[in-house]
Tab-separated table of C-alpha atoms in Angstrom:
chain	number	residue	atom	x	y	z
A	1044	MET	CA	83.350	78.757	131.752
A	1045	SER	CA	79.924	77.031	131.407
A	1046	SER	CA	79.290	74.728	128.447
A	1047	LYS	CA	76.654	77.240	127.174
A	1048	MET	CA	79.220	80.070	127.264
A	1049	LEU	CA	81.887	77.944	125.578
A	1050	ALA	CA	79.511	77.053	122.774
A	1051	GLY	CA	78.652	80.718	122.367
A	1052	VAL	CA	82.360	81.642	122.095
A	1053	LEU	CA	82.941	78.872	119.564
A	1054	ILE	CA	79.964	80.137	117.502
A	1055	ILE	CA	81.389	83.656	117.343
A	1056	LEU	CA	84.881	82.347	116.412
A	1057	LEU	CA	83.452	80.101	113.737
A	1058	ALA	CA	81.187	82.805	112.270
A	1059	ALA	CA	84.082	85.373	112.160
A	1060	THR	CA	86.258	82.731	110.440
A	1061	LEU	CA	83.872	81.219	107.905
A	1062	ALA	CA	82.593	84.632	106.627
A	1063	PHE	CA	86.090	85.643	105.529
A	1064	VAL	CA	88.088	82.435	104.899
A	1065	ARG	CA	87.519	82.653	101.198
A	1066	CYS	CA	90.070	85.519	101.136
A	1067	LEU	CA	92.981	83.225	102.064
A	1068	PRO	CA	94.181	82.412	98.463
A	1069	ASN	CA	93.702	86.046	97.178
A	1070	ASP	CA	96.493	87.731	95.271
A	1071	ILE	CA	98.019	91.044	96.350
A	1072	PHE	CA	97.182	94.354	94.684
A	1073	TRP	CA	96.163	97.919	95.401
A	1074	ASP	CA	97.951	99.196	98.570
A	1075	ASP	CA	99.044	95.569	99.478
A	1076	GLU	CA	101.305	95.483	96.567
A	1077	ILE	CA	102.964	98.797	97.432
A	1078	LEU	CA	103.147	97.817	101.090
A	1079	LEU	CA	104.896	94.491	100.562
A	1080	ASN	CA	106.888	95.075	97.437
A	1081	GLN	CA	108.097	98.692	98.016
A	1082	ARG	CA	107.491	99.968	101.622
A	1083	LEU	CA	108.748	96.812	103.422
A	1084	SER	CA	111.356	95.857	100.845
A	1085	PRO	CA	114.953	95.575	102.172
A	1086	GLU	CA	115.975	98.665	100.237
A	1087	ASN	CA	113.298	100.853	101.926
A	1088	CYS	CA	113.034	99.209	105.362
A	1089	ARG	CA	116.286	97.911	106.772
A	1090	ASN	CA	114.972	97.039	110.212
A	1091	ILE	CA	112.069	97.616	112.523
A	1092	GLY	CA	113.708	100.866	113.709
A	1093	ASP	CA	112.922	102.334	110.289
A	1094	VAL	CA	109.205	101.635	110.837
A	1095	TRP	CA	109.199	103.767	113.966
A	1096	ALA	CA	111.423	106.531	112.569
A	1097	GLN	CA	109.704	106.952	109.214
A	1098	PRO	CA	106.231	107.810	107.801
A	1099	TYR	CA	103.878	104.897	107.261
A	1100	TRP	CA	104.697	104.824	103.579
A	1101	GLY	CA	108.364	105.296	104.117
A	1102	LEU	CA	110.561	107.872	102.371
A	1103	THR	CA	109.751	106.851	98.859
A	1104	SER	CA	106.502	104.839	98.603
A	1105	GLY	CA	103.779	107.412	99.149
A	1106	PRO	CA	102.574	110.472	101.150
A	1107	ALA	CA	104.644	111.400	104.187
A	1108	ASP	CA	101.776	112.473	106.426
A	1109	THR	CA	100.627	109.333	108.137
A	1110	TYR	CA	102.352	107.569	111.099
A	1111	ARG	CA	101.209	104.058	112.271
A	1112	PRO	CA	104.332	102.376	113.653
A	1113	LEU	CA	102.876	99.635	115.855
A	1114	SER	CA	100.509	98.054	113.375
A	1115	LEU	CA	103.157	98.364	110.607
A	1116	SER	CA	105.607	96.740	112.900
A	1117	VAL	CA	103.309	93.681	113.057
A	1118	ILE	CA	103.082	93.536	109.291
A	1119	TYR	CA	106.843	93.975	109.056
A	1120	LEU	CA	107.399	90.975	111.287
A	1121	GLU	CA	104.938	89.016	109.228
A	1122	HIS	CA	106.882	90.037	106.155
A	1123	LEU	CA	110.104	88.638	107.616
A	1124	ALA	CA	108.327	85.412	108.432
A	1125	PHE	CA	106.129	84.873	105.309
A	1126	GLY	CA	107.739	86.956	102.583
A	1127	GLN	CA	105.468	86.696	99.519
A	1128	ALA	CA	103.286	83.849	100.793
A	1129	HIS	CA	100.014	85.812	101.055
A	1130	ALA	CA	97.744	83.389	102.853
A	1131	PRO	CA	99.431	83.595	106.290
A	1132	TYR	CA	98.925	87.309	106.388
A	1133	ARG	CA	95.248	86.936	105.858
A	1134	ALA	CA	95.028	83.990	108.336
A	1135	ILE	CA	96.359	86.383	110.978
A	1136	SER	CA	93.877	88.989	109.976
A	1137	ILE	CA	91.002	86.524	110.338
A	1138	LEU	CA	92.384	85.546	113.716
A	1139	ILE	CA	92.559	89.157	114.915
A	1140	HIS	CA	89.014	89.796	113.622
A	1141	ALA	CA	87.731	86.720	115.486
A	1142	ILE	CA	89.385	87.992	118.667
A	1143	ASN	CA	87.906	91.443	118.122
A	1144	SER	CA	84.412	89.813	117.757
A	1145	LEU	CA	84.879	88.205	121.085
A	1146	LEU	CA	86.004	91.487	122.572
A	1147	VAL	CA	82.785	93.106	121.293
A	1148	PHE	CA	80.812	90.331	122.995
A	1149	TYR	CA	82.724	90.821	126.356
A	1150	LEU	CA	82.412	94.660	126.364
A	1151	VAL	CA	78.786	94.713	125.335
A	1152	SER	CA	77.876	92.038	127.797
A	1153	LYS	CA	79.425	94.033	130.629
A	1154	LEU	CA	77.701	97.191	129.578
A	1155	ALA	CA	74.244	96.097	128.512
A	1156	GLY	CA	74.068	92.348	129.219
A	1157	ARG	CA	74.671	89.152	127.306
A	1158	ALA	CA	71.235	89.336	125.679
A	1159	ILE	CA	72.549	92.194	123.545
A	1160	GLY	CA	76.227	91.070	123.575
A	1161	TRP	CA	75.463	87.887	121.673
A	1162	PRO	CA	73.650	89.336	118.665
A	1163	ALA	CA	75.863	92.374	118.561
A	1164	ALA	CA	79.030	90.149	118.424
A	1165	LEU	CA	77.625	87.856	115.794
A	1166	LEU	CA	76.577	90.790	113.620
A	1167	PHE	CA	80.128	92.257	114.003
A	1168	ALA	CA	81.746	88.862	113.259
A	1169	VAL	CA	80.070	88.357	109.834
A	1170	HIS	CA	79.360	92.072	108.698
A	1171	PRO	CA	80.203	92.528	105.005
A	1172	VAL	CA	81.579	96.044	105.566
A	1173	HIS	CA	84.528	94.424	107.219
A	1174	VAL	CA	85.773	92.641	104.055
A	1175	GLU	CA	88.405	95.214	103.142
A	1176	ALA	CA	89.795	95.377	106.663
A	1177	VAL	CA	90.050	91.552	106.887
A	1178	ALA	CA	90.874	90.526	103.341
A	1179	MET	CA	93.410	93.166	102.530
A	1180	ILE	CA	96.777	93.006	104.296
A	1181	TYR	CA	96.851	96.810	104.982
A	1182	GLY	CA	93.518	96.345	106.749
A	1183	GLN	CA	95.376	94.923	109.777
A	1184	LEU	CA	95.895	98.551	110.851
A	1185	GLU	CA	92.162	98.781	111.443
A	1186	LEU	CA	92.004	95.363	113.162
A	1187	ILE	CA	94.941	95.974	115.529
A	1188	SER	CA	93.827	99.517	116.391
A	1189	PHE	CA	90.229	98.262	117.108
A	1190	MET	CA	91.620	95.442	119.321
A	1191	PHE	CA	93.603	97.916	121.573
A	1192	ILE	CA	90.632	100.260	121.711
A	1193	MET	CA	88.351	97.425	122.897
A	1194	LEU	CA	90.930	96.300	125.470
A	1195	ALA	CA	91.286	99.918	126.685
A	1196	LEU	CA	87.530	100.338	127.074
A	1197	ILE	CA	87.185	96.982	128.803
A	1198	ALA	CA	89.918	97.959	131.283
A	1199	TYR	CA	88.402	101.382	131.700
A	1200	GLN	CA	84.960	99.962	132.393
A	1201	GLN	CA	86.489	97.661	135.004
A	1202	ALA	CA	88.240	100.675	136.615
A	1203	LEU	CA	84.832	102.578	136.778
A	1204	ALA	CA	83.273	99.517	138.558
A	1205	SER	CA	86.171	98.821	140.915
A	1206	PRO	CA	86.944	100.587	144.158
A	1207	THR	CA	90.668	100.032	143.421
A	1208	LYS	CA	91.134	101.764	140.079
A	1209	ALA	CA	94.918	101.806	139.783
A	1210	ARG	CA	95.666	98.499	137.997
A	1211	PRO	CA	92.757	98.469	135.461
A	1212	MET	CA	93.284	102.184	134.693
A	1213	ALA	CA	96.982	101.617	134.190
A	1214	LEU	CA	96.125	98.733	131.673
A	1215	ALA	CA	93.575	101.046	129.982
A	1216	LEU	CA	96.214	103.766	129.546
A	1217	LEU	CA	98.686	101.271	128.160
A	1218	PHE	CA	96.143	99.816	125.696
A	1219	GLY	CA	95.145	103.380	124.720
A	1220	PHE	CA	98.764	104.338	123.830
A	1221	LEU	CA	99.158	101.175	121.775
A	1222	ALA	CA	95.925	101.994	119.950
A	1223	TYR	CA	97.195	105.530	119.106
A	1224	CYS	CA	100.440	103.995	117.665
A	1225	SER	CA	98.339	101.608	115.448
A	1226	LYS	CA	96.081	104.168	113.632
A	1227	GLU	CA	95.365	107.880	113.969
A	1228	SER	CA	91.561	107.177	114.320
A	1229	ALA	CA	92.262	105.801	117.763
A	1230	LEU	CA	92.753	109.417	119.005
A	1231	MET	CA	88.893	109.415	119.392
A	1232	LEU	CA	89.331	106.989	122.244
A	1233	PRO	CA	88.903	109.620	125.041
A	1234	ALA	CA	85.610	110.748	123.442
A	1235	LEU	CA	84.395	107.140	123.197
A	1236	MET	CA	85.237	106.762	126.910
A	1237	VAL	CA	83.192	109.768	127.802
A	1238	LEU	CA	80.278	108.254	125.772
A	1239	LEU	CA	80.664	104.962	127.651
A	1240	ARG	CA	80.691	106.597	131.004
A	1241	LEU	CA	77.625	108.798	130.234
A	1242	CYS	CA	75.616	105.859	128.984
A	1243	TYR	CA	76.817	102.831	130.914
A	1244	HIS	CA	78.545	104.035	134.117
A	1245	PRO	CA	78.017	101.525	136.956
A	1246	VAL	CA	76.032	104.189	138.794
A	1247	ALA	CA	74.346	105.608	135.698
A	1248	GLU	CA	70.887	104.570	136.822
A	1249	SER	CA	71.211	106.241	140.220
A	1250	SER	CA	72.714	109.383	138.780
A	1251	ALA	CA	70.311	109.564	135.757
A	1252	HIS	CA	68.442	112.367	137.502
A	1253	GLU	CA	71.623	114.578	137.607
A	1254	PRO	CA	72.047	117.248	134.849
A	1255	VAL	CA	74.017	115.867	131.847
A	1256	GLY	CA	76.637	118.637	132.343
A	1257	LYS	CA	77.383	117.602	135.876
A	1258	ARG	CA	77.598	113.916	134.894
A	1259	PHE	CA	79.936	114.888	132.006
A	1260	ILE	CA	82.296	116.787	134.273
A	1261	SER	CA	82.293	114.388	137.163
A	1262	GLY	CA	84.588	111.875	135.558
A	1263	LEU	CA	86.334	114.004	132.961
A	1264	GLY	CA	89.704	113.866	134.673
A	1265	TRP	CA	90.247	110.216	133.694
A	1266	GLU	CA	89.490	110.864	130.039
A	1267	ILE	CA	91.855	113.838	130.016
A	1268	CYS	CA	94.571	111.316	131.092
A	1269	PHE	CA	93.891	109.322	127.975
A	1270	GLY	CA	94.310	112.550	126.028
A	1271	LEU	CA	97.601	113.199	127.782
A	1272	ILE	CA	99.027	109.763	126.862
A	1273	ALA	CA	98.678	110.778	123.191
A	1274	ILE	CA	101.546	113.215	123.708
A	1275	PRO	CA	104.253	110.518	123.383
A	1276	TYR	CA	102.653	109.347	120.178
A	1277	LEU	CA	102.483	112.870	118.845
A	1278	VAL	CA	106.221	113.423	119.762
A	1279	LEU	CA	107.142	110.291	117.779
A	1280	ARG	CA	104.875	111.337	114.983
A	1281	PHE	CA	106.545	114.750	114.779
A	1282	GLN	CA	109.957	113.341	114.733
A	1283	ALA	CA	109.065	110.947	111.886
A	1284	LEU	CA	107.009	113.332	109.842
A	1285	GLY	CA	108.423	116.793	110.667
A	1286	GLY	CA	104.849	117.919	111.585
A	1287	LEU	CA	101.550	116.867	113.049
A	1288	ALA	CA	98.890	117.815	110.536
A	1289	PRO	CA	98.167	115.879	107.352
A	1290	ASP	CA	99.292	117.402	104.055
A	1291	ALA	CA	96.374	119.346	102.679
A	1292	ALA	CA	97.327	118.330	99.101
A	1293	ASN	CA	96.604	114.656	100.072
A	1294	THR	CA	93.100	115.332	101.413
A	1295	VAL	CA	90.059	114.504	99.200
A	1296	SER	CA	88.329	117.821	99.580
A	1297	SER	CA	91.377	120.074	99.170
A	1298	GLY	CA	90.459	123.012	97.009
A	1299	TYR	CA	86.671	122.270	97.309
A	1300	SER	CA	84.251	125.085	97.673
A	1301	THR	CA	82.255	125.463	100.861
A	1302	VAL	CA	79.272	123.758	99.254
A	1303	GLY	CA	81.568	120.961	98.036
A	1304	ARG	CA	82.942	120.336	101.518
A	1305	ILE	CA	79.395	120.315	103.011
A	1306	HIS	CA	78.430	117.741	100.344
A	1307	ALA	CA	81.558	115.684	101.187
A	1308	VAL	CA	80.482	115.472	104.819
A	1309	ILE	CA	76.925	114.483	103.892
A	1310	VAL	CA	78.180	111.887	101.390
A	1311	ALA	CA	80.630	110.402	103.853
A	1312	VAL	CA	78.217	110.151	106.785
A	1313	ALA	CA	75.287	108.817	104.636
A	1314	HIS	CA	77.260	106.229	102.705
A	1315	GLY	CA	79.076	105.085	105.783
A	1316	LEU	CA	75.723	104.529	107.501
A	1317	ARG	CA	74.321	102.753	104.418
A	1318	LEU	CA	77.265	100.423	104.193
A	1319	CYS	CA	76.948	99.596	107.932
A	1320	THR	CA	73.303	98.638	107.523
A	1321	VAL	CA	72.698	97.700	103.878
A	1322	PRO	CA	76.158	96.725	102.451
A	1323	MET	CA	75.681	96.519	98.710
A	1324	GLY	CA	77.898	97.445	95.778
A	1325	GLN	CA	81.106	97.238	97.852
A	1326	SER	CA	84.420	98.319	96.480
A	1327	LEU	CA	87.894	99.480	97.495
A	1328	TYR	CA	87.271	102.875	95.933
A	1329	TYR	CA	84.099	104.998	95.687
A	1330	GLY	CA	84.996	107.428	92.931
A	1331	HIS	CA	81.507	107.407	91.631
A	1332	LEU	CA	80.417	109.427	94.708
A	1333	ARG	CA	82.004	112.460	93.168
A	1334	ASP	CA	78.831	112.902	91.226
A	1335	SER	CA	77.026	113.574	94.542
A	1336	VAL	CA	79.890	115.800	95.875
A	1337	PHE	CA	79.969	118.037	92.764
A	1338	GLY	CA	76.249	117.780	92.043
A	1339	ARG	CA	73.359	117.401	94.488
A	1340	PRO	CA	73.592	114.688	97.171
A	1341	THR	CA	69.824	114.018	96.949
A	1342	ASN	CA	70.060	110.263	97.570
A	1343	GLU	CA	72.435	110.790	100.504
A	1344	ILE	CA	70.119	113.403	102.083
A	1345	LEU	CA	67.078	111.115	101.636
A	1346	TRP	CA	69.085	108.207	103.249
A	1347	LEU	CA	69.900	110.433	106.250
A	1348	VAL	CA	66.205	111.418	106.646
A	1349	ILE	CA	65.119	107.799	106.495
A	1350	ALA	CA	67.896	106.882	109.083
A	1351	ALA	CA	66.824	109.727	111.347
A	1352	THR	CA	63.148	108.589	111.204
A	1353	CYS	CA	64.148	104.999	111.988
A	1354	LEU	CA	66.230	106.155	114.938
A	1355	TRP	CA	63.299	108.277	116.310
A	1356	MET	CA	61.169	105.133	116.103
A	1357	LEU	CA	63.854	103.062	117.783
A	1358	VAL	CA	63.924	105.236	120.919
A	1359	SER	CA	60.630	103.766	122.193
A	1360	GLU	CA	61.887	100.262	121.530
A	1361	ILE	CA	65.407	100.130	122.887
A	1362	GLY	CA	65.571	103.252	125.061
A	1363	ARG	CA	67.541	106.503	124.851
A	1364	ARG	CA	70.585	105.216	126.537
A	1365	ALA	CA	71.163	102.354	124.087
A	1366	LEU	CA	70.358	104.620	121.122
A	1367	LEU	CA	72.692	107.362	122.317
A	1368	PHE	CA	75.545	104.902	122.749
A	1369	GLY	CA	75.072	103.178	119.358
A	1370	ILE	CA	74.651	106.244	117.123
A	1371	GLY	CA	77.082	108.305	119.233
A	1372	TRP	CA	79.760	105.636	118.787
A	1373	TYR	CA	79.062	105.617	114.997
A	1374	LEU	CA	79.398	109.364	114.701
A	1375	LEU	CA	82.419	109.809	116.988
A	1376	ALA	CA	84.393	106.921	115.391
A	1377	LEU	CA	83.538	108.225	111.880
A	1378	ALA	CA	84.525	111.818	112.668
A	1379	PRO	CA	88.236	111.467	111.637
A	1380	VAL	CA	87.166	110.392	108.061
A	1381	ALA	CA	83.821	112.239	107.822
A	1382	ASN	CA	85.602	115.194	106.100
A	1383	ILE	CA	84.411	117.669	108.660
A	1384	ILE	CA	88.137	118.299	108.618
A	1385	PRO	CA	89.262	117.250	105.097
A	1386	SER	CA	90.648	113.696	105.198
A	1387	GLY	CA	92.460	111.379	102.758
A	1388	VAL	CA	89.263	109.494	101.858
A	1389	LEU	CA	85.689	110.242	100.901
A	1390	VAL	CA	84.318	106.767	101.788
A	1391	ALA	CA	86.543	103.833	102.635
A	1392	GLU	CA	85.229	100.558	103.942
A	1393	ARG	CA	88.212	99.773	105.965
A	1394	THR	CA	87.656	103.049	108.036
A	1395	LEU	CA	84.210	101.813	108.973
A	1396	TYR	CA	85.557	98.834	110.942
A	1397	LEU	CA	85.442	100.978	114.181
A	1398	PRO	CA	82.226	102.910	113.577
A	1399	SER	CA	80.275	99.770	112.569
A	1400	PHE	CA	80.497	98.597	116.154
A	1401	GLY	CA	77.917	101.256	117.077
A	1402	ILE	CA	75.482	99.991	114.426
A	1403	CYS	CA	76.070	96.336	115.421
A	1404	PHE	CA	75.318	97.447	119.062
A	1405	LEU	CA	71.964	98.927	117.954
A	1406	GLY	CA	71.224	95.699	116.077
A	1407	GLY	CA	71.932	93.652	119.115
A	1408	ALA	CA	69.685	95.900	121.278
A	1409	LEU	CA	66.846	95.605	118.770
A	1410	VAL	CA	67.044	91.791	118.603
A	1411	GLN	CA	66.971	91.677	122.382
A	1412	ARG	CA	64.016	94.027	122.555
A	1413	PHE	CA	61.909	91.898	120.176
A	1414	ILE	CA	62.850	88.514	121.779
A	1415	SER	CA	61.724	89.923	125.211
A	1416	ALA	CA	58.436	91.547	123.810
A	1417	GLU	CA	55.268	89.981	125.165
A	1418	ASN	CA	53.378	90.063	121.809
A	1419	VAL	CA	56.207	88.591	119.654
A	1420	LYS	CA	57.292	84.957	119.365
A	1421	PRO	CA	60.977	84.597	120.302
A	1422	ALA	CA	61.483	81.726	117.845
A	1423	ALA	CA	60.338	83.995	114.923
A	1424	VAL	CA	62.716	86.731	116.006
A	1425	ARG	CA	65.625	84.228	116.179
A	1426	LEU	CA	64.743	82.872	112.762
A	1427	ILE	CA	64.733	86.331	111.261
A	1428	PHE	CA	68.038	87.203	112.954
A	1429	ALA	CA	69.621	83.980	111.820
A	1430	SER	CA	68.569	84.720	108.216
A	1431	VAL	CA	70.186	88.200	108.582
A	1432	LEU	CA	73.426	86.585	109.752
A	1433	ILE	CA	73.360	84.013	106.887
A	1434	LEU	CA	72.716	86.811	104.409
A	1435	TYR	CA	75.548	89.012	105.802
A	1436	ALA	CA	77.989	86.066	105.997
A	1437	SER	CA	77.187	85.012	102.421
A	1438	ALA	CA	77.684	88.636	101.298
A	1439	SER	CA	81.113	88.788	103.020
A	1440	THR	CA	82.097	85.542	101.289
A	1441	VAL	CA	81.047	86.847	97.884
A	1442	VAL	CA	82.926	90.138	98.310
A	1443	ALA	CA	85.977	88.405	99.649
A	1444	GLY	CA	85.947	86.271	96.450
A	1445	ARG	CA	85.776	89.298	94.271
A	1446	LEU	CA	89.078	90.419	95.721
A	1447	ARG	CA	90.770	87.231	94.452
A	1448	THR	CA	92.735	89.316	91.825
A	1449	ALA	CA	92.958	93.012	90.846
A	1450	GLU	CA	91.058	92.108	87.581
A	1451	THR	CA	88.177	90.340	89.283
A	1452	HIS	CA	87.839	93.186	91.828
A	1453	TRP	CA	87.919	96.069	89.257
A	1454	ARG	CA	85.526	94.211	86.909
A	1455	SER	CA	83.026	93.854	89.769
A	1456	THR	CA	83.419	97.448	90.695
A	1457	VAL	CA	82.771	98.682	87.095
A	1458	GLN	CA	79.807	96.476	87.025
A	1459	SER	CA	78.440	97.834	90.272
A	1460	HIS	CA	79.605	101.484	89.797
A	1461	PRO	CA	79.864	102.281	86.052
A	1462	ARG	CA	80.525	105.952	86.846
A	1463	SER	CA	83.695	105.307	88.848
A	1464	PRO	CA	86.524	106.797	86.813
A	1465	LEU	CA	89.426	105.186	88.677
A	1466	ALA	CA	87.674	101.808	88.556
A	1467	HIS	CA	87.688	102.037	84.768
A	1468	GLU	CA	91.206	103.290	84.618
A	1469	GLN	CA	92.467	100.510	86.996
A	1470	LEU	CA	90.598	97.834	85.064
A	1471	GLY	CA	92.284	99.031	81.887
A	1472	GLN	CA	95.635	98.993	83.657
A	1473	VAL	CA	95.320	95.372	84.870
A	1474	ILE	CA	94.116	94.171	81.445
A	1475	LEU	CA	97.191	95.786	79.933
A	1476	LYS	CA	99.435	94.315	82.619
A	1477	ARG	CA	98.055	90.836	81.987
A	1478	LEU	CA	98.551	91.212	78.156
A	1479	LEU	CA	102.082	92.487	78.571
A	1480	ALA	CA	103.029	89.653	80.900
A	1481	SER	CA	101.835	87.073	78.415
A	1482	ASN	CA	104.169	85.396	75.986
A	1483	ALA	CA	101.547	85.646	73.229
A	1484	PRO	CA	101.115	88.920	71.343
A	1485	PRO	CA	98.099	90.990	72.650
A	1486	SER	CA	94.932	90.457	70.692
A	1487	ALA	CA	93.096	93.435	69.149
A	1488	PRO	CA	89.820	92.810	71.066
A	1489	GLU	CA	91.576	92.773	74.440
A	1490	LEU	CA	93.492	95.956	73.576
A	1491	ASP	CA	90.184	97.541	72.465
A	1492	GLU	CA	88.620	96.541	75.797
A	1493	ALA	CA	91.382	98.140	77.797
A	1494	ASN	CA	91.302	101.233	75.612
A	1495	ALA	CA	87.464	101.499	76.054
A	1496	HIS	CA	87.933	101.582	79.883
A	1497	PHE	CA	90.645	104.213	79.582
A	1498	GLN	CA	88.391	106.368	77.460
A	1499	LYS	CA	85.502	105.953	79.818
A	1500	ALA	CA	87.781	106.929	82.786
A	1501	PHE	CA	88.800	110.133	80.933
A	1502	GLU	CA	85.251	110.957	80.044
A	1503	LEU	CA	84.195	110.710	83.701
A	1504	ASN	CA	87.273	112.509	84.988
A	1505	PRO	CA	89.302	114.597	82.474
A	1506	THR	CA	91.998	115.273	85.095
A	1507	LEU	CA	92.902	111.551	85.316
A	1508	ALA	CA	96.164	111.717	83.375
A	1509	GLU	CA	96.685	108.030	83.878
A	1510	SER	CA	93.778	107.280	81.563
A	1511	LEU	CA	95.361	109.086	78.703
A	1512	MET	CA	98.648	107.383	79.379
A	1513	GLY	CA	96.835	104.036	79.216
A	1514	GLN	CA	95.400	104.934	75.767
A	1515	ALA	CA	98.880	105.943	74.689
A	1516	ILE	CA	100.316	102.468	75.617
A	1517	VAL	CA	97.413	100.822	73.648
A	1518	ALA	CA	98.129	103.108	70.680
A	1519	ARG	CA	101.829	102.224	70.955
A	1520	LEU	CA	101.087	98.465	71.014
A	1521	LYS	CA	98.840	98.852	67.950
A	1522	GLY	CA	101.502	100.886	66.212
A	1523	ASP	CA	99.115	103.854	65.780
A	1524	LYS	CA	101.544	106.842	65.884
A	1525	ALA	CA	98.858	109.335	64.795
A	1526	ALA	CA	96.693	108.404	67.784
A	1527	LEU	CA	99.676	108.614	70.129
A	1528	GLU	CA	100.548	112.122	68.930
A	1529	ALA	CA	96.966	113.240	69.430
A	1530	LEU	CA	96.905	111.809	73.006
A	1531	TYR	CA	100.162	113.562	73.694
A	1532	ARG	CA	98.614	117.007	72.684
A	1533	LYS	CA	95.444	116.213	74.628
A	1534	LEU	CA	97.433	115.462	77.784
A	1535	ILE	CA	99.352	118.742	77.577
A	1536	GLU	CA	96.148	120.617	76.881
A	1537	THR	CA	94.002	119.066	79.697
A	1538	ASN	CA	96.535	118.308	82.328
A	1539	PRO	CA	99.822	120.331	81.906
A	1540	GLN	CA	100.841	119.686	85.511
A	1541	ALA	CA	101.029	115.934	84.905
A	1542	THR	CA	104.800	116.159	84.156
A	1543	ILE	CA	105.543	112.491	84.763
A	1544	GLN	CA	102.873	111.287	82.363
A	1545	ILE	CA	103.800	113.921	79.756
A	1546	GLN	CA	107.474	112.767	79.836
A	1547	ALA	CA	106.453	109.156	79.736
A	1548	MET	CA	104.230	109.697	76.712
A	1549	LYS	CA	106.983	111.741	75.023
A	1550	ASN	CA	109.326	108.813	75.512
A	1551	LEU	CA	106.790	106.548	73.830
A	1552	LEU	CA	106.718	108.932	70.804
A	1553	GLU	CA	110.434	109.025	70.513
A	1554	LYS	CA	110.882	105.273	70.601
A	1555	PRO	CA	111.565	103.847	67.103
């Protein structure tokens, strides 16, 4: 390795590390708390065999319709080694992310050249949309799955370029299976391989005159093999879950009208694209987007129109092949969570870790195009690109800092998205939790603050039974029995199916 190459590798590693190192001392909350304290507790997970024989959330911790045994096995082994020391988990996440950034550089360099590989890898290394995947322990599922997808594609690309295909193809098949066992979204790997072959096959230039259909069929047999190796994973999944399809009750758009489902797809695609290009107002939960789903997604449609216009303009700059690969990757990788088929999320930043590679690729291609342009000064382009990297890295550091505790996170979410009902409800819950854990009696202003967030959550979403339950706990702490009785009646009236909350509120009323 030349000194220039070594310096470049070290820069990528340093960028990927410094952008996210602030998350090391963060507390655990949200799904991390359930994962470490319930799912992987000795009572619920006796050994690593349980990880492979049970749903991702186990038998008691959550929905029984996801199966991610390999990535969960990695977290299980970390749990055995580190227990409740949270920093080592995140150090491993940062390490995997740094490795992934190098894999991005290697694959893009092989496909499109180092001039695109360097900026694409640096954008990927510092991108703020990756904060949830890197800073939250459960995000390792995305990191590990991405790593094996990259390794499978690198081996596949080598097989396409090699007269002796057996060894690299065998490695690609192995990495593909490991990716499937890490996260369900990796099942898009065969489609990504088709995209790679159509855009960057070693003989793509000489076969460009051939009809697309013929080029598509010519190497389809290999991609079918990668579909076939999903069968062992599906067998394991069936044995663990008792079925293959996700539970409809756990999907976001379950029960939506046709219009609502179309809106959900528009919102998912548009906000995913926005977060991959202009990451602002980031959160772990995007409940405020329900306004667009149940109303008119005007802003999202406008964003897609602007994006389509920009892509049309990019064709003349970076070429059709690069544009097809970048936007094709984004759309294919996003497909499992785009709600074309209802999924468990509307928009989740962790699920953008894989799709964002396509956008970073386009960014790298655009940087390379302007640097090589005759009428543009390369130094000016490099300065602008360096400024973007610093801006992205700074944003990643800020967002990672907001995840320091549950309270700092939900406060920032409420500030950025005041119409997110669950953000208000969660902020009320963490304030209550802090007050109840304190030795001092809770103060009236703090109780009023928690209650105000519960009230706002119920105003935004009257089906959120937890918001009424939070108000009931505040009323109990204040000794306001009349308010508690009124909340009990309201809960029965507005959400009679919330039997757990109804019983819990009834218990509060019956306590002396």
